[in-house]
Coordinates of C-alpha atoms in Angstrom, one line a residue:
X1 CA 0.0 0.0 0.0
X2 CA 1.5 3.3 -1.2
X3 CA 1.5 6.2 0.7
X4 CA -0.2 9.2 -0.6
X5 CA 2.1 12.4 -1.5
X6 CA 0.8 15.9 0.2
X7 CA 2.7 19.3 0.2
X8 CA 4.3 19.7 3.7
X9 CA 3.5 22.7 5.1
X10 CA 4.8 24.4 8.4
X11 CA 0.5 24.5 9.9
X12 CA 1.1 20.3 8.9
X13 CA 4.1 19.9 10.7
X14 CA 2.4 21.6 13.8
X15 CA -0.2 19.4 13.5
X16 CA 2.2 15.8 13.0
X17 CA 3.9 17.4 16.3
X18 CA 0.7 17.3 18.5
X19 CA 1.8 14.4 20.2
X20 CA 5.1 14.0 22.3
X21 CA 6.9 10.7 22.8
X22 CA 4.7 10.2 26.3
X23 CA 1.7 10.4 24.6
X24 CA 0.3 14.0 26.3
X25 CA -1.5 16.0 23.9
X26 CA 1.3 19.3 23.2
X27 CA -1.0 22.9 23.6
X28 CA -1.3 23.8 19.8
X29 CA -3.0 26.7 19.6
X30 CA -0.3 28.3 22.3
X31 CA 2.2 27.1 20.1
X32 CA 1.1 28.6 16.4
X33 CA -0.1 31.8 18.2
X34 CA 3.3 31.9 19.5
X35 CA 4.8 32.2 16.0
X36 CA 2.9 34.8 14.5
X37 CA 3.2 36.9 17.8
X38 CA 6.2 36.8 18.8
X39 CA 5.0 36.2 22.4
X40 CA 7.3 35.8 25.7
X41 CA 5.8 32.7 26.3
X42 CA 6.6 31.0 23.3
X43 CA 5.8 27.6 22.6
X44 CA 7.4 24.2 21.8
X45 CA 6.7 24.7 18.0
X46 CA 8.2 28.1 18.2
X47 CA 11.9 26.6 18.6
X48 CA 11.1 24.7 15.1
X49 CA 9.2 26.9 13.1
X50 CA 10.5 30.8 13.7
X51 CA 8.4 33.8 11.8
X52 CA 9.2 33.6 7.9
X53 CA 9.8 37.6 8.3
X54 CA 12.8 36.3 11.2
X55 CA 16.0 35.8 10.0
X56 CA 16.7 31.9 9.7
X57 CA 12.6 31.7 9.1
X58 CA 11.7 28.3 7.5
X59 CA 11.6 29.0 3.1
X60 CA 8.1 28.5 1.2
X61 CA 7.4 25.4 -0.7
X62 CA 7.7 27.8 -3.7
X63 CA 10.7 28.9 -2.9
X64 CA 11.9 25.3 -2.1
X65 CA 11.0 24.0 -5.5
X66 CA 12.0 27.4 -8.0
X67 CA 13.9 26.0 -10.9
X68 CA 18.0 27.2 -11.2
X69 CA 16.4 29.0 -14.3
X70 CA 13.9 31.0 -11.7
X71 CA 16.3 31.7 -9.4
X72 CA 18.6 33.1 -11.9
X73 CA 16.3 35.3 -13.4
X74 CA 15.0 36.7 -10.1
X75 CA 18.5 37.6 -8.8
X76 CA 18.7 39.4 -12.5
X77 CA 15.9 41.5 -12.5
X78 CA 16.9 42.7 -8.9
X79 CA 20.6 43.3 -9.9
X80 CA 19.3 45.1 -13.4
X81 CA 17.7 47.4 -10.6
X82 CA 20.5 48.0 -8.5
X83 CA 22.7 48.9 -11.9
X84 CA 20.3 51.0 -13.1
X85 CA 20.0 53.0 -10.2
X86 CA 23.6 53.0 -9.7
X87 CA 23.4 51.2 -6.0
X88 CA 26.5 50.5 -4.7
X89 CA 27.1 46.5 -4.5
X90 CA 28.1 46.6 -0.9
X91 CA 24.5 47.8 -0.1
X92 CA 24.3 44.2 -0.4
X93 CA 25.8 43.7 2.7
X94 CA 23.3 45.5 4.2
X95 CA 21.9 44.1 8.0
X96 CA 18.1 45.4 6.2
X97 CA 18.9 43.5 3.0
X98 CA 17.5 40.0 3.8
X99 CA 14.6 41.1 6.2
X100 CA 13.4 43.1 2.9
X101 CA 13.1 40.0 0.6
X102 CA 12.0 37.5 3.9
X103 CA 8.8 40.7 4.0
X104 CA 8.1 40.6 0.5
X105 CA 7.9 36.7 0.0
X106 CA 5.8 36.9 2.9
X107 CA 3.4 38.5 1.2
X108 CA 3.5 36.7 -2.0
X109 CA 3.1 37.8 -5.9
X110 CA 1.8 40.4 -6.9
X111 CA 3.5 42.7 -4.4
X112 CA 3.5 46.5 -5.8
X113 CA 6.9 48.1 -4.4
X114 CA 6.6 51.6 -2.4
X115 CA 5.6 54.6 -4.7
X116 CA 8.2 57.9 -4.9
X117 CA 5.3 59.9 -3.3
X118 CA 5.1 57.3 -0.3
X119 CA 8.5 56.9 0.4
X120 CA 9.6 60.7 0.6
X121 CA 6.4 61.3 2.9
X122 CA 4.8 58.7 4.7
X123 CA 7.2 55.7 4.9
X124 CA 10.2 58.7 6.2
X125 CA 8.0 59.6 9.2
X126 CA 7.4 56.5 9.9
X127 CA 11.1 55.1 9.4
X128 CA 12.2 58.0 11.4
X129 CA 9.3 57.2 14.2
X130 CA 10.6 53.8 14.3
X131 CA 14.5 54.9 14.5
X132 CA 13.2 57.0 17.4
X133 CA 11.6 54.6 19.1
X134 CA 15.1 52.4 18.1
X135 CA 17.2 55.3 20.4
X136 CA 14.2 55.3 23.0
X137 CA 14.6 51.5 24.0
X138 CA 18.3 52.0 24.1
X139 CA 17.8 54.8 27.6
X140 CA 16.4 52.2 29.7
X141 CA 20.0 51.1 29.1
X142 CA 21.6 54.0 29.5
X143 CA 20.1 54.7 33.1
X144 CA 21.3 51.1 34.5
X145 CA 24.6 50.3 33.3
X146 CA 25.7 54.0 31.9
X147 CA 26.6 55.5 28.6
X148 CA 30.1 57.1 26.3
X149 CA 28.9 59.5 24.5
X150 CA 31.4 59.9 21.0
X151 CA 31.5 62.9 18.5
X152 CA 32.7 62.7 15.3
X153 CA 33.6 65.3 13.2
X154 CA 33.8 64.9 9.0
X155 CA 33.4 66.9 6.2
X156 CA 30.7 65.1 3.4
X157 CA 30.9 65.4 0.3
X158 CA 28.6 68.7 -0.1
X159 CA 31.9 69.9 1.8
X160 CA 29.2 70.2 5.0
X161 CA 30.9 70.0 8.4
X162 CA 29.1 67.8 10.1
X163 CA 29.4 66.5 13.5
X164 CA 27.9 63.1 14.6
X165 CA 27.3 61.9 18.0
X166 CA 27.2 58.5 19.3
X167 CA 26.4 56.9 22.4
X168 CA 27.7 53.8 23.4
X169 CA 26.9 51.1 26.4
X170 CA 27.1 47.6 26.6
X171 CA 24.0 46.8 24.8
X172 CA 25.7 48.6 21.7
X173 CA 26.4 52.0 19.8
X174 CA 23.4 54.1 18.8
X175 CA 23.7 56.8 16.4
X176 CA 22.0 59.7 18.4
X177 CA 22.5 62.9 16.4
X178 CA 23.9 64.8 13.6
X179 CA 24.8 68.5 13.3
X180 CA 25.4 71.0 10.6
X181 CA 28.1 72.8 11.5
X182 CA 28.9 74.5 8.2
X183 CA 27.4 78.0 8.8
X184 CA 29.6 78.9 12.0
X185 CA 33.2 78.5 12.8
X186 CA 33.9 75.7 15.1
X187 CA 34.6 78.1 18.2
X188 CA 35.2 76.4 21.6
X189 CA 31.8 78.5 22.5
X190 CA 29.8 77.4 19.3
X191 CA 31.0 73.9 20.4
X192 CA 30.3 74.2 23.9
X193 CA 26.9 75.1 22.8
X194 CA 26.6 72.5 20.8
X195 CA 27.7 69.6 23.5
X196 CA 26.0 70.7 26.2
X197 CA 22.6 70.3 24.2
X198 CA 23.4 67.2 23.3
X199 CA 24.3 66.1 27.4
X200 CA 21.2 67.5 28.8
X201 CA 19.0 65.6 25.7
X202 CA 21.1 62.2 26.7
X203 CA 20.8 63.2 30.6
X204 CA 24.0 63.5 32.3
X205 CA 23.5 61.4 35.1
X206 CA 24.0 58.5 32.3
X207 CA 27.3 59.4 31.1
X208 CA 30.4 57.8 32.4
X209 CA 32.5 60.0 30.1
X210 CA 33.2 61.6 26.6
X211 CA 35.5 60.4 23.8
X212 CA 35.9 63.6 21.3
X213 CA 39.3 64.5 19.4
X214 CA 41.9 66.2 21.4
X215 CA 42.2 69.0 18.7
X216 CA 42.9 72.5 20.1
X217 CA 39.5 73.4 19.8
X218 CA 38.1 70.6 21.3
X219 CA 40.2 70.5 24.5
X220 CA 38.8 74.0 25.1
X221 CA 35.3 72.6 25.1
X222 CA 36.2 70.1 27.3
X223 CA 37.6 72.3 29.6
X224 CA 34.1 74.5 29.3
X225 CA 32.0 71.1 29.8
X226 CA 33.6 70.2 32.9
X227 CA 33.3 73.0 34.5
X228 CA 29.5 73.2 34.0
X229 CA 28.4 69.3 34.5
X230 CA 31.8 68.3 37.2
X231 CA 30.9 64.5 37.1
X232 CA 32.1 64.4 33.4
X233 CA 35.1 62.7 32.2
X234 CA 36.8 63.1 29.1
X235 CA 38.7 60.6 27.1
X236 CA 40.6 61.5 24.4
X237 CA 40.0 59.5 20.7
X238 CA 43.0 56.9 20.3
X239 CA 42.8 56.9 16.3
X240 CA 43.2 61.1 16.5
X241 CA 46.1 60.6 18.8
X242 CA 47.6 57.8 16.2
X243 CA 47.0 60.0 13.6
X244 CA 48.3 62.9 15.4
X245 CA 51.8 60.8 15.7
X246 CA 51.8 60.3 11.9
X247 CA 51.3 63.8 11.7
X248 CA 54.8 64.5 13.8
X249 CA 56.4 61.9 12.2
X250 CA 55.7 63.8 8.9
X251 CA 56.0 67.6 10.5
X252 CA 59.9 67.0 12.9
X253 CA 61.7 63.9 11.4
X254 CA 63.4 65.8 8.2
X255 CA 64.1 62.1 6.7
X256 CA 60.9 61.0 6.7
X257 CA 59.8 64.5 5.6
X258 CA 61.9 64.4 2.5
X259 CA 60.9 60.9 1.4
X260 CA 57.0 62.0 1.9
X261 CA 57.3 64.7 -0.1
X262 CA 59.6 62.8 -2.9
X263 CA 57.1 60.3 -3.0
X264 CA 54.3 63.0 -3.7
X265 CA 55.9 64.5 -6.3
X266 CA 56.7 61.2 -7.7
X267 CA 53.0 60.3 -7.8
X268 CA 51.7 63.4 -8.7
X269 CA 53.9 63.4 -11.7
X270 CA 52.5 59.7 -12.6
X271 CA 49.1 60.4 -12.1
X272 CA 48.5 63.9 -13.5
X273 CA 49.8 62.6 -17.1
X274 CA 47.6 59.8 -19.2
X275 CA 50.1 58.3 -20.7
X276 CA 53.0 57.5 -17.7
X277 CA 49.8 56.3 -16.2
X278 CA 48.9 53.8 -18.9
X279 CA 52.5 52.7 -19.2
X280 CA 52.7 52.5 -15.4
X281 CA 50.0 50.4 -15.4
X282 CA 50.9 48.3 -18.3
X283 CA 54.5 47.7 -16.0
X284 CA 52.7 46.6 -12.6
X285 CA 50.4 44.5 -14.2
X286 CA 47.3 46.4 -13.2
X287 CA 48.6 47.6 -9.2
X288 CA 48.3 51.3 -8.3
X289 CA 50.8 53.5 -6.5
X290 CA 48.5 55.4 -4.5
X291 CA 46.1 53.8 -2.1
X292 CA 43.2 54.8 0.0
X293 CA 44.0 54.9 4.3
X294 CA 41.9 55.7 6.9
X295 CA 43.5 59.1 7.8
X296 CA 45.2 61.6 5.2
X297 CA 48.5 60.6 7.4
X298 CA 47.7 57.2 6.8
X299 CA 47.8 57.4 3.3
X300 CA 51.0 59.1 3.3
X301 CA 52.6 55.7 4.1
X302 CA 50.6 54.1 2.3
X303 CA 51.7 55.4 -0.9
X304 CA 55.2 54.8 0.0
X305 CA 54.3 51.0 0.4
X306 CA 52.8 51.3 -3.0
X307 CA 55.9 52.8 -4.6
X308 CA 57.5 50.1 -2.3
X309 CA 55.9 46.9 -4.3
X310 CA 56.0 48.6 -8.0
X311 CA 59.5 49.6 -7.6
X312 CA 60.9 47.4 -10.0
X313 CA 57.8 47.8 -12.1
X314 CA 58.3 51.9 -12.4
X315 CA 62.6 51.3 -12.7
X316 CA 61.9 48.9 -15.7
X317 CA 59.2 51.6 -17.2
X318 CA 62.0 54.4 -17.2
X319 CA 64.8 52.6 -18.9
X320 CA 62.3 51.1 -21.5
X321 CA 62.2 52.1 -24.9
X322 CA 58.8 53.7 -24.8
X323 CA 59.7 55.6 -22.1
X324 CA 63.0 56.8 -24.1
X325 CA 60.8 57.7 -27.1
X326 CA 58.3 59.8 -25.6
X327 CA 58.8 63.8 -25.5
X328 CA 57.6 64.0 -22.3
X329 CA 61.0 62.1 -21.3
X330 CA 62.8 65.1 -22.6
X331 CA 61.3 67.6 -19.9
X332 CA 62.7 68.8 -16.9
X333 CA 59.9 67.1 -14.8
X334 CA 60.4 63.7 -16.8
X335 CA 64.2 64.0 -16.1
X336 CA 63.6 64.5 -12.2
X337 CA 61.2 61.7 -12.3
X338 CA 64.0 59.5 -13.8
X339 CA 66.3 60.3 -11.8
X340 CA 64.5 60.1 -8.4
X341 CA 63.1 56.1 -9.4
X342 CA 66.4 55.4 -10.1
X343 CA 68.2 56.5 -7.2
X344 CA 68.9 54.0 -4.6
X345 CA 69.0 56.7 -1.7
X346 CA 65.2 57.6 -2.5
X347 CA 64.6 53.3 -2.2
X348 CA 66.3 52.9 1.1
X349 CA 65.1 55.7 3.1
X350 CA 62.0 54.6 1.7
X351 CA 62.3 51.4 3.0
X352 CA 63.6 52.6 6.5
X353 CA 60.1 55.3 6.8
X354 CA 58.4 51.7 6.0
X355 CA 59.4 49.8 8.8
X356 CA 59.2 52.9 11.2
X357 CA 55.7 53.4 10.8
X358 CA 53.8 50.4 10.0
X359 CA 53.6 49.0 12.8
X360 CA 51.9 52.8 13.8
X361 CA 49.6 52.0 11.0
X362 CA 48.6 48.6 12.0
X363 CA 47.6 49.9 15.2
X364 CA 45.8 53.0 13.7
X365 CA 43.5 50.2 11.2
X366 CA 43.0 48.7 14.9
X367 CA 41.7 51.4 16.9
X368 CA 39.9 53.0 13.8
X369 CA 37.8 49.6 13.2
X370 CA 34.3 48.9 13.8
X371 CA 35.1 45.7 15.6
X372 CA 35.9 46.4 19.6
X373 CA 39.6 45.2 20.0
X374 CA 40.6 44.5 23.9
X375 CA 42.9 47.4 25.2
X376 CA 45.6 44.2 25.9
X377 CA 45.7 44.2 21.8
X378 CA 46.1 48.4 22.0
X379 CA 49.2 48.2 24.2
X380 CA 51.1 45.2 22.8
X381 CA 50.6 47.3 19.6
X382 CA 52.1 50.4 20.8
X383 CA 54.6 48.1 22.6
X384 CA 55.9 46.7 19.5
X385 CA 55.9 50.3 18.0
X386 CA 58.4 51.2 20.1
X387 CA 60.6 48.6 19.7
X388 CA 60.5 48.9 16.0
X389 CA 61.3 52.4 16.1
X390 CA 64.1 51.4 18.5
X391 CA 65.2 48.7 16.6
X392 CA 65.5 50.9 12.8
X393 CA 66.9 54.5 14.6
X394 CA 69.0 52.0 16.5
X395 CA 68.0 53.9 19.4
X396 CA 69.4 57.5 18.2
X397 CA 67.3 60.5 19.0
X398 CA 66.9 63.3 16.1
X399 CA 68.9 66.8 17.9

């Protein structure tokens, strides 16, 4: 006797489960209400079948049994969007980016996507209601365990001056606020203004301390803070001081000075004519000279490990006979730039500024990084900075 084949559904499996292995009837209806609630008291059957809006929820049958062909075609329509519209690809790595599709499915074809009018007016308010509400849940926090609040200061790429604040406790970091500081010169009292507006909205009884840049500027309003709310304590940013030490590095040690500044005129000359560009390119297979850091210091050194790796690449480009052939070879810029690849003084004390300051670096990428590295990781780091610097200077001091 054959069996007869039926779709299995999740409602099915609920009802296969009703019995456990002692033979007491399981409480059903608790259980499926539980999954469509979201309920504290959640039943057995949640643990096995989650919300299909969740993330891990349990695929449709549909989905289950689309073709390679459907598949394929679905991803293509959604990436012909995302071309279209010019979307970066690493919106794909998005936290929202699966919760949208697992919504959709959810409710099934014939879904009409959000119209322009809806989603500049109606769906805003109500995705800034919810981020509201997102920052409300996180106070509770705030009032039990304590908070850091962090500024950030950038420049977009309106050429705004923005400043962004950020409150962190053990729960997580919570994007609180953003100002437009474009219109008025970042005075220790426009500042001062500005923080203190932003302590009495997160309540200072929360805050443990504050973690801004230790900029001239900055230290003033610190200074200014303290004084008004005494219970504050102010931490300076380690990445800013990092990048602060790349700064003197650049600004009081003439050697590395003068490599820094041959290296910029060496790319500057590379990259401001097309066709030592192309042949640069043609000679390191592809690799670039410049590359992008985290700080403008940072990228600095960054550059001089790129001229590092493409050395032999840019000293075979110069005695080649392309090079040779072309008039700009015959200037005084094109001579210089000969010259200075070829020279092995220009290589070694590039070198040497290499092995000074990457270890620097390596810590900078670790204090700069959105992952929370253990301040055992931040002192071996500066630890071995030390003895690198040691180690290449051979323990001489600059007079």
């Amino acid at each position: 006797m054959t069996k007869k084949k039926r779709a299995y559904s999740s409602r099915e499996g609920a009802e296969e489960l009703d019995d456990d292995e002692s033979g007491e009837p399981l409480e059903r209806d608790k259980g499926v209400e539980s999954i469509g609630t979201q309920s504290k008291n959640k039943g057995i059957l949640g643990q096995y079948f989650p919300p299909r809006t969740s993330s891990g929820s349990q695929p449709s049958i549909r989905s289950v049994m689309a073709g390679k062909k459907a598949i394929e075609k679905a991803e293509l329509e959604f990436m012909k969007w995302m071309y279209d519209s010019c979307i970066p690809l690493n919106a794909l790595n998005s936290q929202y980016f699966q919760p949208m599709f697992d919504a959709i499915s959810a409710i099934g074809p014939g879904f009409r996507g959000p119209t322009y009018h809806n989603a500049r007016g109606k769906l805003l308010d109500l995705t800034i209601a919810n981020i509201n509400d997102h920052i409300e849940s996180f106070k509770i926090y705030w009032t039990q365990t304590g908070c850091t609040l962090m500024a950030d200061g950038w420049t977009d790429t309106c050429n705004r001056t923005l400043i962004n604040f950020l409150v962190y406790c053990p729960r997580g970091l919570v994007f609180f606020k953003s100002v437009d500081a474009s219109k008025e010169s970042k005075t220790a009292k426009m500042l001062f203004s500005v923080f203190k507006e932003v302590i009495i909205s997160v309540e200072v009884d929360n805050l443990n301390q504050i973690v801004i840049d230790n900029a001239a500027n900055y230290v003033a309003v610190v200074r200014l803070l303290m004084q008004e709310f005494p219970q504050l304590y102010w931490r300076p940013c380690s990445a800013h001081c990092v990048d602060l030490m790349l700064e003197d590095f650049t600004k009081y040690i003439v050697e590395v000075q003068k490599v820094v500044n041959d290296a910029s005129g060496l790319t500057k000359f590379v990259y401001n004519h097309i066709f030592v560009l192309t042949l640069m390119r043609k000679f390191s297979k592809g690799r670039e000279l410049l590359r992008l850091g985290v700080t403008r210091f940072a990228i600095n050194f960054l550059t001089l490990q790129g001229l590092q790796i493409n050395k032999f690449a840019l000293q075979a480009m110069v005695t080649s006979e392309e090079w040779t052939k072309n008039k700009i070879s015959k200037t005084n810029s094109g001579k210089s730039f000969y010259y200075l690849v070829l020279n092995s003084d220009f290589w070694l004390s590039c070198a040497k500024v290499i092995n000074i300051i990457e270890p620097l670096v390596k810590v900078l990428r670790m204090v700069d990084s959105d992952e929370r590295p253990s301040m055992g990781y931040i002192f071996e780091g500066m630890k071995r900075v030390r003895e690198t610097i040691r180690a290449v200077t051979k323990g001489k001091k600059e007079e």
